[in-house]
Amino acid sequence: MACRQLWASRAASYLRISVFNRAFSTVLKDLKYADSHEWAKVDGNSATVGITDHAQDHLGDVVYVELPEVGSTVKQGEGFGAVESVKATSDINSPVSGKVIAVNEELTSSPALVNSSPYEQGWIIKVELSDNAELNKLLDSEQYSKFCEEEDSNH
């Protein structure tokens, strides 16, 4: 019995440590970021869009993702869908303007991909860019990391 309690307290202290480390969200270098916590990975004249690790971490377990229609247009800074978690529903704003050329259908049956793989399998839409100059308004990885630190310290 004493052995099991010792193991449990070790496990609890280990978990506390790993939760503390979680505060430093993953921010990828080659992406552009909006201050509303969406990312854009630009590839030529198109961009893949999703929500950041920081955003999914604050949302908690994602249970539903509302996707736009392929062919619809999105505008930088305006909402195009929503992410619903056990805690709240959040609008997803587009970091770029253009035409939606693909949506991640995988999220319909596996919305938790947004949590487990926010930058790879959890992408949300792909957009054909209508104004490449808009990319200059987005944050780079360093600016976004700093923004998240400041935002978290104000809460």
JSON list of C-alpha atoms in Angstrom, two decimals:
[
{"chain": "A", "resi": 1, "resn": "MET", "atom": "CA", "xyz": [0.00, 0.00, 0.00]},
{"chain": "A", "resi": 2, "resn": "ALA", "atom": "CA", "xyz": [2.74, 2.47, 0.97]},
{"chain": "A", "resi": 3, "resn": "CYS", "atom": "CA", "xyz": [4.49, 1.63, -2.30]},
{"chain": "A", "resi": 4, "resn": "ARG", "atom": "CA", "xyz": [1.35, 2.51, -4.31]},
{"chain": "A", "resi": 5, "resn": "GLN", "atom": "CA", "xyz": [0.97, 5.86, -2.51]},
{"chain": "A", "resi": 6, "resn": "LEU", "atom": "CA", "xyz": [4.59, 6.70, -3.19]},
{"chain": "A", "resi": 7, "resn": "TRP", "atom": "CA", "xyz": [4.08, 5.88, -6.87]},
{"chain": "A", "resi": 8, "resn": "ALA", "atom": "CA", "xyz": [0.92, 8.03, -6.99]},
{"chain": "A", "resi": 9, "resn": "SER", "atom": "CA", "xyz": [2.64, 11.04, -5.44]},
{"chain": "A", "resi": 10, "resn": "ARG", "atom": "CA", "xyz": [5.57, 10.63, -7.85]},
{"chain": "A", "resi": 11, "resn": "ALA", "atom": "CA", "xyz": [3.13, 10.44, -10.76]},
{"chain": "A", "resi": 12, "resn": "ALA", "atom": "CA", "xyz": [1.32, 13.54, -9.53]},
{"chain": "A", "resi": 13, "resn": "SER", "atom": "CA", "xyz": [4.51, 15.54, -9.18]},
{"chain": "A", "resi": 14, "resn": "TYR", "atom": "CA", "xyz": [5.60, 14.37, -12.64]},
{"chain": "A", "resi": 15, "resn": "LEU", "atom": "CA", "xyz": [2.26, 15.46, -14.10]},
{"chain": "A", "resi": 16, "resn": "ARG", "atom": "CA", "xyz": [2.55, 18.88, -12.47]},
{"chain": "A", "resi": 17, "resn": "ILE", "atom": "CA", "xyz": [5.95, 19.33, -14.06]},
{"chain": "A", "resi": 18, "resn": "SER", "atom": "CA", "xyz": [4.73, 18.35, -17.52]},
{"chain": "A", "resi": 19, "resn": "VAL", "atom": "CA", "xyz": [1.71, 20.67, -17.20]},
{"chain": "A", "resi": 20, "resn": "PHE", "atom": "CA", "xyz": [4.06, 23.53, -16.29]},
{"chain": "A", "resi": 21, "resn": "ASN", "atom": "CA", "xyz": [6.17, 22.85, -19.39]},
{"chain": "A", "resi": 22, "resn": "ARG", "atom": "CA", "xyz": [3.01, 22.96, -21.52]},
{"chain": "A", "resi": 23, "resn": "ALA", "atom": "CA", "xyz": [2.84, 26.73, -20.99]},
{"chain": "A", "resi": 24, "resn": "PHE", "atom": "CA", "xyz": [5.44, 27.10, -23.70]},
{"chain": "A", "resi": 25, "resn": "SER", "atom": "CA", "xyz": [3.36, 26.35, -26.77]},
{"chain": "A", "resi": 26, "resn": "THR", "atom": "CA", "xyz": [4.95, 25.17, -29.96]},
{"chain": "A", "resi": 27, "resn": "VAL", "atom": "CA", "xyz": [5.46, 27.96, -32.49]},
{"chain": "A", "resi": 28, "resn": "LEU", "atom": "CA", "xyz": [6.79, 26.93, -35.89]},
{"chain": "A", "resi": 29, "resn": "LYS", "atom": "CA", "xyz": [9.39, 29.16, -37.57]},
{"chain": "A", "resi": 30, "resn": "ASP", "atom": "CA", "xyz": [8.21, 29.03, -41.19]},
{"chain": "A", "resi": 31, "resn": "LEU", "atom": "CA", "xyz": [4.63, 30.10, -40.53]},
{"chain": "A", "resi": 32, "resn": "LYS", "atom": "CA", "xyz": [2.90, 33.48, -40.35]},
{"chain": "A", "resi": 33, "resn": "TYR", "atom": "CA", "xyz": [0.61, 34.22, -37.39]},
{"chain": "A", "resi": 34, "resn": "ALA", "atom": "CA", "xyz": [-2.44, 36.39, -36.72]},
{"chain": "A", "resi": 35, "resn": "ASP", "atom": "CA", "xyz": [-2.90, 37.93, -33.26]},
{"chain": "A", "resi": 36, "resn": "SER", "atom": "CA", "xyz": [-6.24, 36.07, -33.15]},
{"chain": "A", "resi": 37, "resn": "HIS", "atom": "CA", "xyz": [-4.18, 32.81, -32.96]},
{"chain": "A", "resi": 38, "resn": "GLU", "atom": "CA", "xyz": [-4.47, 31.46, -36.48]},
{"chain": "A", "resi": 39, "resn": "TRP", "atom": "CA", "xyz": [-1.48, 30.44, -38.60]},
{"chain": "A", "resi": 40, "resn": "ALA", "atom": "CA", "xyz": [-0.85, 30.49, -42.33]},
{"chain": "A", "resi": 41, "resn": "LYS", "atom": "CA", "xyz": [1.68, 28.36, -44.16]},
{"chain": "A", "resi": 42, "resn": "VAL", "atom": "CA", "xyz": [2.31, 30.03, -47.49]},
{"chain": "A", "resi": 43, "resn": "ASP", "atom": "CA", "xyz": [3.21, 27.93, -50.50]},
{"chain": "A", "resi": 44, "resn": "GLY", "atom": "CA", "xyz": [3.40, 29.99, -53.69]},
{"chain": "A", "resi": 45, "resn": "ASN", "atom": "CA", "xyz": [0.00, 31.58, -54.27]},
{"chain": "A", "resi": 46, "resn": "SER", "atom": "CA", "xyz": [-1.87, 29.56, -51.64]},
{"chain": "A", "resi": 47, "resn": "ALA", "atom": "CA", "xyz": [-1.85, 29.22, -47.88]},
{"chain": "A", "resi": 48, "resn": "THR", "atom": "CA", "xyz": [-2.86, 26.47, -45.50]},
{"chain": "A", "resi": 49, "resn": "VAL", "atom": "CA", "xyz": [-4.65, 27.85, -42.43]},
{"chain": "A", "resi": 50, "resn": "GLY", "atom": "CA", "xyz": [-5.27, 26.49, -38.95]},
{"chain": "A", "resi": 51, "resn": "ILE", "atom": "CA", "xyz": [-5.35, 27.50, -35.31]},
{"chain": "A", "resi": 52, "resn": "THR", "atom": "CA", "xyz": [-2.16, 27.62, -33.28]},
{"chain": "A", "resi": 53, "resn": "ASP", "atom": "CA", "xyz": [-0.97, 25.26, -30.58]},
{"chain": "A", "resi": 54, "resn": "HIS", "atom": "CA", "xyz": [-1.49, 28.12, -28.12]},
{"chain": "A", "resi": 55, "resn": "ALA", "atom": "CA", "xyz": [-5.13, 28.49, -29.20]},
{"chain": "A", "resi": 56, "resn": "GLN", "atom": "CA", "xyz": [-5.97, 24.78, -29.03]},
{"chain": "A", "resi": 57, "resn": "ASP", "atom": "CA", "xyz": [-4.32, 24.58, -25.61]},
{"chain": "A", "resi": 58, "resn": "HIS", "atom": "CA", "xyz": [-6.54, 27.38, -24.27]},
{"chain": "A", "resi": 59, "resn": "LEU", "atom": "CA", "xyz": [-9.66, 25.91, -25.89]},
{"chain": "A", "resi": 60, "resn": "GLY", "atom": "CA", "xyz": [-9.27, 22.44, -24.44]},
{"chain": "A", "resi": 61, "resn": "ASP", "atom": "CA", "xyz": [-10.65, 19.32, -26.14]},
{"chain": "A", "resi": 62, "resn": "VAL", "atom": "CA", "xyz": [-12.11, 20.24, -29.54]},
{"chain": "A", "resi": 63, "resn": "VAL", "atom": "CA", "xyz": [-15.39, 18.42, -30.23]},
{"chain": "A", "resi": 64, "resn": "TYR", "atom": "CA", "xyz": [-16.55, 20.10, -33.44]},
{"chain": "A", "resi": 65, "resn": "VAL", "atom": "CA", "xyz": [-15.10, 22.23, -36.25]},
{"chain": "A", "resi": 66, "resn": "GLU", "atom": "CA", "xyz": [-17.39, 24.30, -38.46]},
{"chain": "A", "resi": 67, "resn": "LEU", "atom": "CA", "xyz": [-15.90, 24.43, -41.95]},
{"chain": "A", "resi": 68, "resn": "PRO", "atom": "CA", "xyz": [-16.68, 26.86, -44.79]},
{"chain": "A", "resi": 69, "resn": "GLU", "atom": "CA", "xyz": [-17.66, 25.75, -48.30]},
{"chain": "A", "resi": 70, "resn": "VAL", "atom": "CA", "xyz": [-14.98, 25.18, -50.93]},
{"chain": "A", "resi": 71, "resn": "GLY", "atom": "CA", "xyz": [-15.25, 28.11, -53.35]},
{"chain": "A", "resi": 72, "resn": "SER", "atom": "CA", "xyz": [-16.33, 30.61, -50.69]},
{"chain": "A", "resi": 73, "resn": "THR", "atom": "CA", "xyz": [-14.17, 33.67, -50.09]},
{"chain": "A", "resi": 74, "resn": "VAL", "atom": "CA", "xyz": [-12.46, 34.66, -46.85]},
{"chain": "A", "resi": 75, "resn": "LYS", "atom": "CA", "xyz": [-11.17, 38.07, -45.79]},
{"chain": "A", "resi": 76, "resn": "GLN", "atom": "CA", "xyz": [-8.16, 38.75, -43.61]},
{"chain": "A", "resi": 77, "resn": "GLY", "atom": "CA", "xyz": [-9.28, 39.26, -40.00]},
{"chain": "A", "resi": 78, "resn": "GLU", "atom": "CA", "xyz": [-12.85, 38.07, -40.58]},
{"chain": "A", "resi": 79, "resn": "GLY", "atom": "CA", "xyz": [-14.46, 34.87, -39.33]},
{"chain": "A", "resi": 80, "resn": "PHE", "atom": "CA", "xyz": [-14.99, 31.88, -41.63]},
{"chain": "A", "resi": 81, "resn": "GLY", "atom": "CA", "xyz": [-15.87, 29.09, -39.21]},
{"chain": "A", "resi": 82, "resn": "ALA", "atom": "CA", "xyz": [-15.75, 28.02, -35.59]},
{"chain": "A", "resi": 83, "resn": "VAL", "atom": "CA", "xyz": [-14.06, 25.59, -33.27]},
{"chain": "A", "resi": 84, "resn": "GLU", "atom": "CA", "xyz": [-16.19, 24.16, -30.50]},
{"chain": "A", "resi": 85, "resn": "SER", "atom": "CA", "xyz": [-14.54, 22.69, -27.43]},
{"chain": "A", "resi": 86, "resn": "VAL", "atom": "CA", "xyz": [-15.81, 21.32, -24.15]},
{"chain": "A", "resi": 87, "resn": "LYS", "atom": "CA", "xyz": [-15.12, 24.81, -22.68]},
{"chain": "A", "resi": 88, "resn": "ALA", "atom": "CA", "xyz": [-16.29, 27.25, -25.36]},
{"chain": "A", "resi": 89, "resn": "THR", "atom": "CA", "xyz": [-16.97, 28.00, -29.01]},
{"chain": "A", "resi": 90, "resn": "SER", "atom": "CA", "xyz": [-14.47, 30.26, -30.76]},
{"chain": "A", "resi": 91, "resn": "ASP", "atom": "CA", "xyz": [-14.68, 31.89, -34.15]},
{"chain": "A", "resi": 92, "resn": "ILE", "atom": "CA", "xyz": [-11.83, 31.18, -36.53]},
{"chain": "A", "resi": 93, "resn": "ASN", "atom": "CA", "xyz": [-10.62, 34.30, -38.35]},
{"chain": "A", "resi": 94, "resn": "SER", "atom": "CA", "xyz": [-8.76, 34.07, -41.60]},
{"chain": "A", "resi": 95, "resn": "PRO", "atom": "CA", "xyz": [-5.18, 35.37, -41.51]},
{"chain": "A", "resi": 96, "resn": "VAL", "atom": "CA", "xyz": [-5.36, 35.90, -45.30]},
{"chain": "A", "resi": 97, "resn": "SER", "atom": "CA", "xyz": [-7.88, 36.91, -47.97]},
{"chain": "A", "resi": 98, "resn": "GLY", "atom": "CA", "xyz": [-8.79, 34.75, -50.93]},
{"chain": "A", "resi": 99, "resn": "LYS", "atom": "CA", "xyz": [-10.83, 31.81, -52.18]},
{"chain": "A", "resi": 100, "resn": "VAL", "atom": "CA", "xyz": [-11.19, 28.59, -50.18]},
{"chain": "A", "resi": 101, "resn": "ILE", "atom": "CA", "xyz": [-9.73, 25.82, -52.40]},
{"chain": "A", "resi": 102, "resn": "ALA", "atom": "CA", "xyz": [-9.84, 22.98, -49.84]},
{"chain": "A", "resi": 103, "resn": "VAL", "atom": "CA", "xyz": [-11.27, 22.18, -46.42]},
{"chain": "A", "resi": 104, "resn": "ASN", "atom": "CA", "xyz": [-9.99, 19.49, -44.10]},
{"chain": "A", "resi": 105, "resn": "GLU", "atom": "CA", "xyz": [-12.89, 16.99, -44.26]},
{"chain": "A", "resi": 106, "resn": "GLU", "atom": "CA", "xyz": [-10.98, 14.80, -41.79]},
{"chain": "A", "resi": 107, "resn": "LEU", "atom": "CA", "xyz": [-12.00, 17.24, -39.02]},
{"chain": "A", "resi": 108, "resn": "THR", "atom": "CA", "xyz": [-15.68, 16.31, -39.47]},
{"chain": "A", "resi": 109, "resn": "SER", "atom": "CA", "xyz": [-15.08, 12.87, -38.00]},
{"chain": "A", "resi": 110, "resn": "SER", "atom": "CA", "xyz": [-11.89, 13.66, -36.03]},
{"chain": "A", "resi": 111, "resn": "PRO", "atom": "CA", "xyz": [-12.11, 17.23, -34.67]},
{"chain": "A", "resi": 112, "resn": "ALA", "atom": "CA", "xyz": [-9.50, 16.36, -31.99]},
{"chain": "A", "resi": 113, "resn": "LEU", "atom": "CA", "xyz": [-6.80, 16.54, -34.72]},
{"chain": "A", "resi": 114, "resn": "VAL", "atom": "CA", "xyz": [-6.87, 20.28, -34.02]},
{"chain": "A", "resi": 115, "resn": "ASN", "atom": "CA", "xyz": [-5.57, 19.43, -30.52]},
{"chain": "A", "resi": 116, "resn": "SER", "atom": "CA", "xyz": [-3.17, 16.62, -31.31]},
{"chain": "A", "resi": 117, "resn": "SER", "atom": "CA", "xyz": [-1.69, 18.03, -34.51]},
{"chain": "A", "resi": 118, "resn": "PRO", "atom": "CA", "xyz": [-2.56, 21.74, -34.88]},
{"chain": "A", "resi": 119, "resn": "TYR", "atom": "CA", "xyz": [0.12, 22.39, -37.54]},
{"chain": "A", "resi": 120, "resn": "GLU", "atom": "CA", "xyz": [-0.08, 19.16, -39.56]},
{"chain": "A", "resi": 121, "resn": "GLN", "atom": "CA", "xyz": [-3.22, 16.98, -39.66]},
{"chain": "A", "resi": 122, "resn": "GLY", "atom": "CA", "xyz": [-5.32, 19.62, -37.87]},
{"chain": "A", "resi": 123, "resn": "TRP", "atom": "CA", "xyz": [-5.17, 22.22, -40.65]},
{"chain": "A", "resi": 124, "resn": "ILE", "atom": "CA", "xyz": [-8.58, 23.74, -41.39]},
{"chain": "A", "resi": 125, "resn": "ILE", "atom": "CA", "xyz": [-8.65, 25.33, -44.88]},
{"chain": "A", "resi": 126, "resn": "LYS", "atom": "CA", "xyz": [-6.45, 26.07, -47.87]},
{"chain": "A", "resi": 127, "resn": "VAL", "atom": "CA", "xyz": [-6.84, 29.46, -49.51]},
{"chain": "A", "resi": 128, "resn": "GLU", "atom": "CA", "xyz": [-5.82, 30.80, -52.91]},
{"chain": "A", "resi": 129, "resn": "LEU", "atom": "CA", "xyz": [-4.35, 34.17, -51.94]},
{"chain": "A", "resi": 130, "resn": "SER", "atom": "CA", "xyz": [-5.88, 37.30, -53.42]},
{"chain": "A", "resi": 131, "resn": "ASP", "atom": "CA", "xyz": [-3.41, 39.76, -51.88]},
{"chain": "A", "resi": 132, "resn": "ASN", "atom": "CA", "xyz": [0.12, 38.60, -51.00]},
{"chain": "A", "resi": 133, "resn": "ALA", "atom": "CA", "xyz": [0.89, 42.02, -49.45]},
{"chain": "A", "resi": 134, "resn": "GLU", "atom": "CA", "xyz": [-1.43, 41.09, -46.55]},
{"chain": "A", "resi": 135, "resn": "LEU", "atom": "CA", "xyz": [1.21, 38.62, -45.36]},
{"chain": "A", "resi": 136, "resn": "ASN", "atom": "CA", "xyz": [3.28, 41.61, -44.19]},
{"chain": "A", "resi": 137, "resn": "LYS", "atom": "CA", "xyz": [0.56, 42.37, -41.60]},
{"chain": "A", "resi": 138, "resn": "LEU", "atom": "CA", "xyz": [1.02, 38.98, -39.95]},
{"chain": "A", "resi": 139, "resn": "LEU", "atom": "CA", "xyz": [3.45, 38.14, -37.16]},
{"chain": "A", "resi": 140, "resn": "ASP", "atom": "CA", "xyz": [6.51, 35.94, -37.55]},
{"chain": "A", "resi": 141, "resn": "SER", "atom": "CA", "xyz": [7.22, 33.15, -35.04]},
{"chain": "A", "resi": 142, "resn": "GLU", "atom": "CA", "xyz": [9.25, 35.37, -32.72]},
{"chain": "A", "resi": 143, "resn": "GLN", "atom": "CA", "xyz": [6.68, 38.17, -32.66]},
{"chain": "A", "resi": 144, "resn": "TYR", "atom": "CA", "xyz": [3.87, 35.67, -32.10]},
{"chain": "A", "resi": 145, "resn": "SER", "atom": "CA", "xyz": [5.70, 33.94, -29.21]},
{"chain": "A", "resi": 146, "resn": "LYS", "atom": "CA", "xyz": [6.23, 37.32, -27.55]},
{"chain": "A", "resi": 147, "resn": "PHE", "atom": "CA", "xyz": [2.56, 38.23, -28.14]},
{"chain": "A", "resi": 148, "resn": "CYS", "atom": "CA", "xyz": [1.41, 34.99, -26.45]},
{"chain": "A", "resi": 149, "resn": "GLU", "atom": "CA", "xyz": [3.69, 35.53, -23.45]},
{"chain": "A", "resi": 150, "resn": "GLU", "atom": "CA", "xyz": [2.37, 39.06, -22.97]},
{"chain": "A", "resi": 151, "resn": "GLU", "atom": "CA", "xyz": [-1.24, 37.96, -23.41]},
{"chain": "A", "resi": 152, "resn": "ASP", "atom": "CA", "xyz": [-0.84, 35.11, -20.88]},
{"chain": "A", "resi": 153, "resn": "SER", "atom": "CA", "xyz": [0.83, 37.35, -18.31]},
{"chain": "A", "resi": 154, "resn": "ASN", "atom": "CA", "xyz": [-2.15, 39.76, -18.51]},
{"chain": "A", "resi": 155, "resn": "HIS", "atom": "CA", "xyz": [-4.69, 37.05, -17.61]}
]
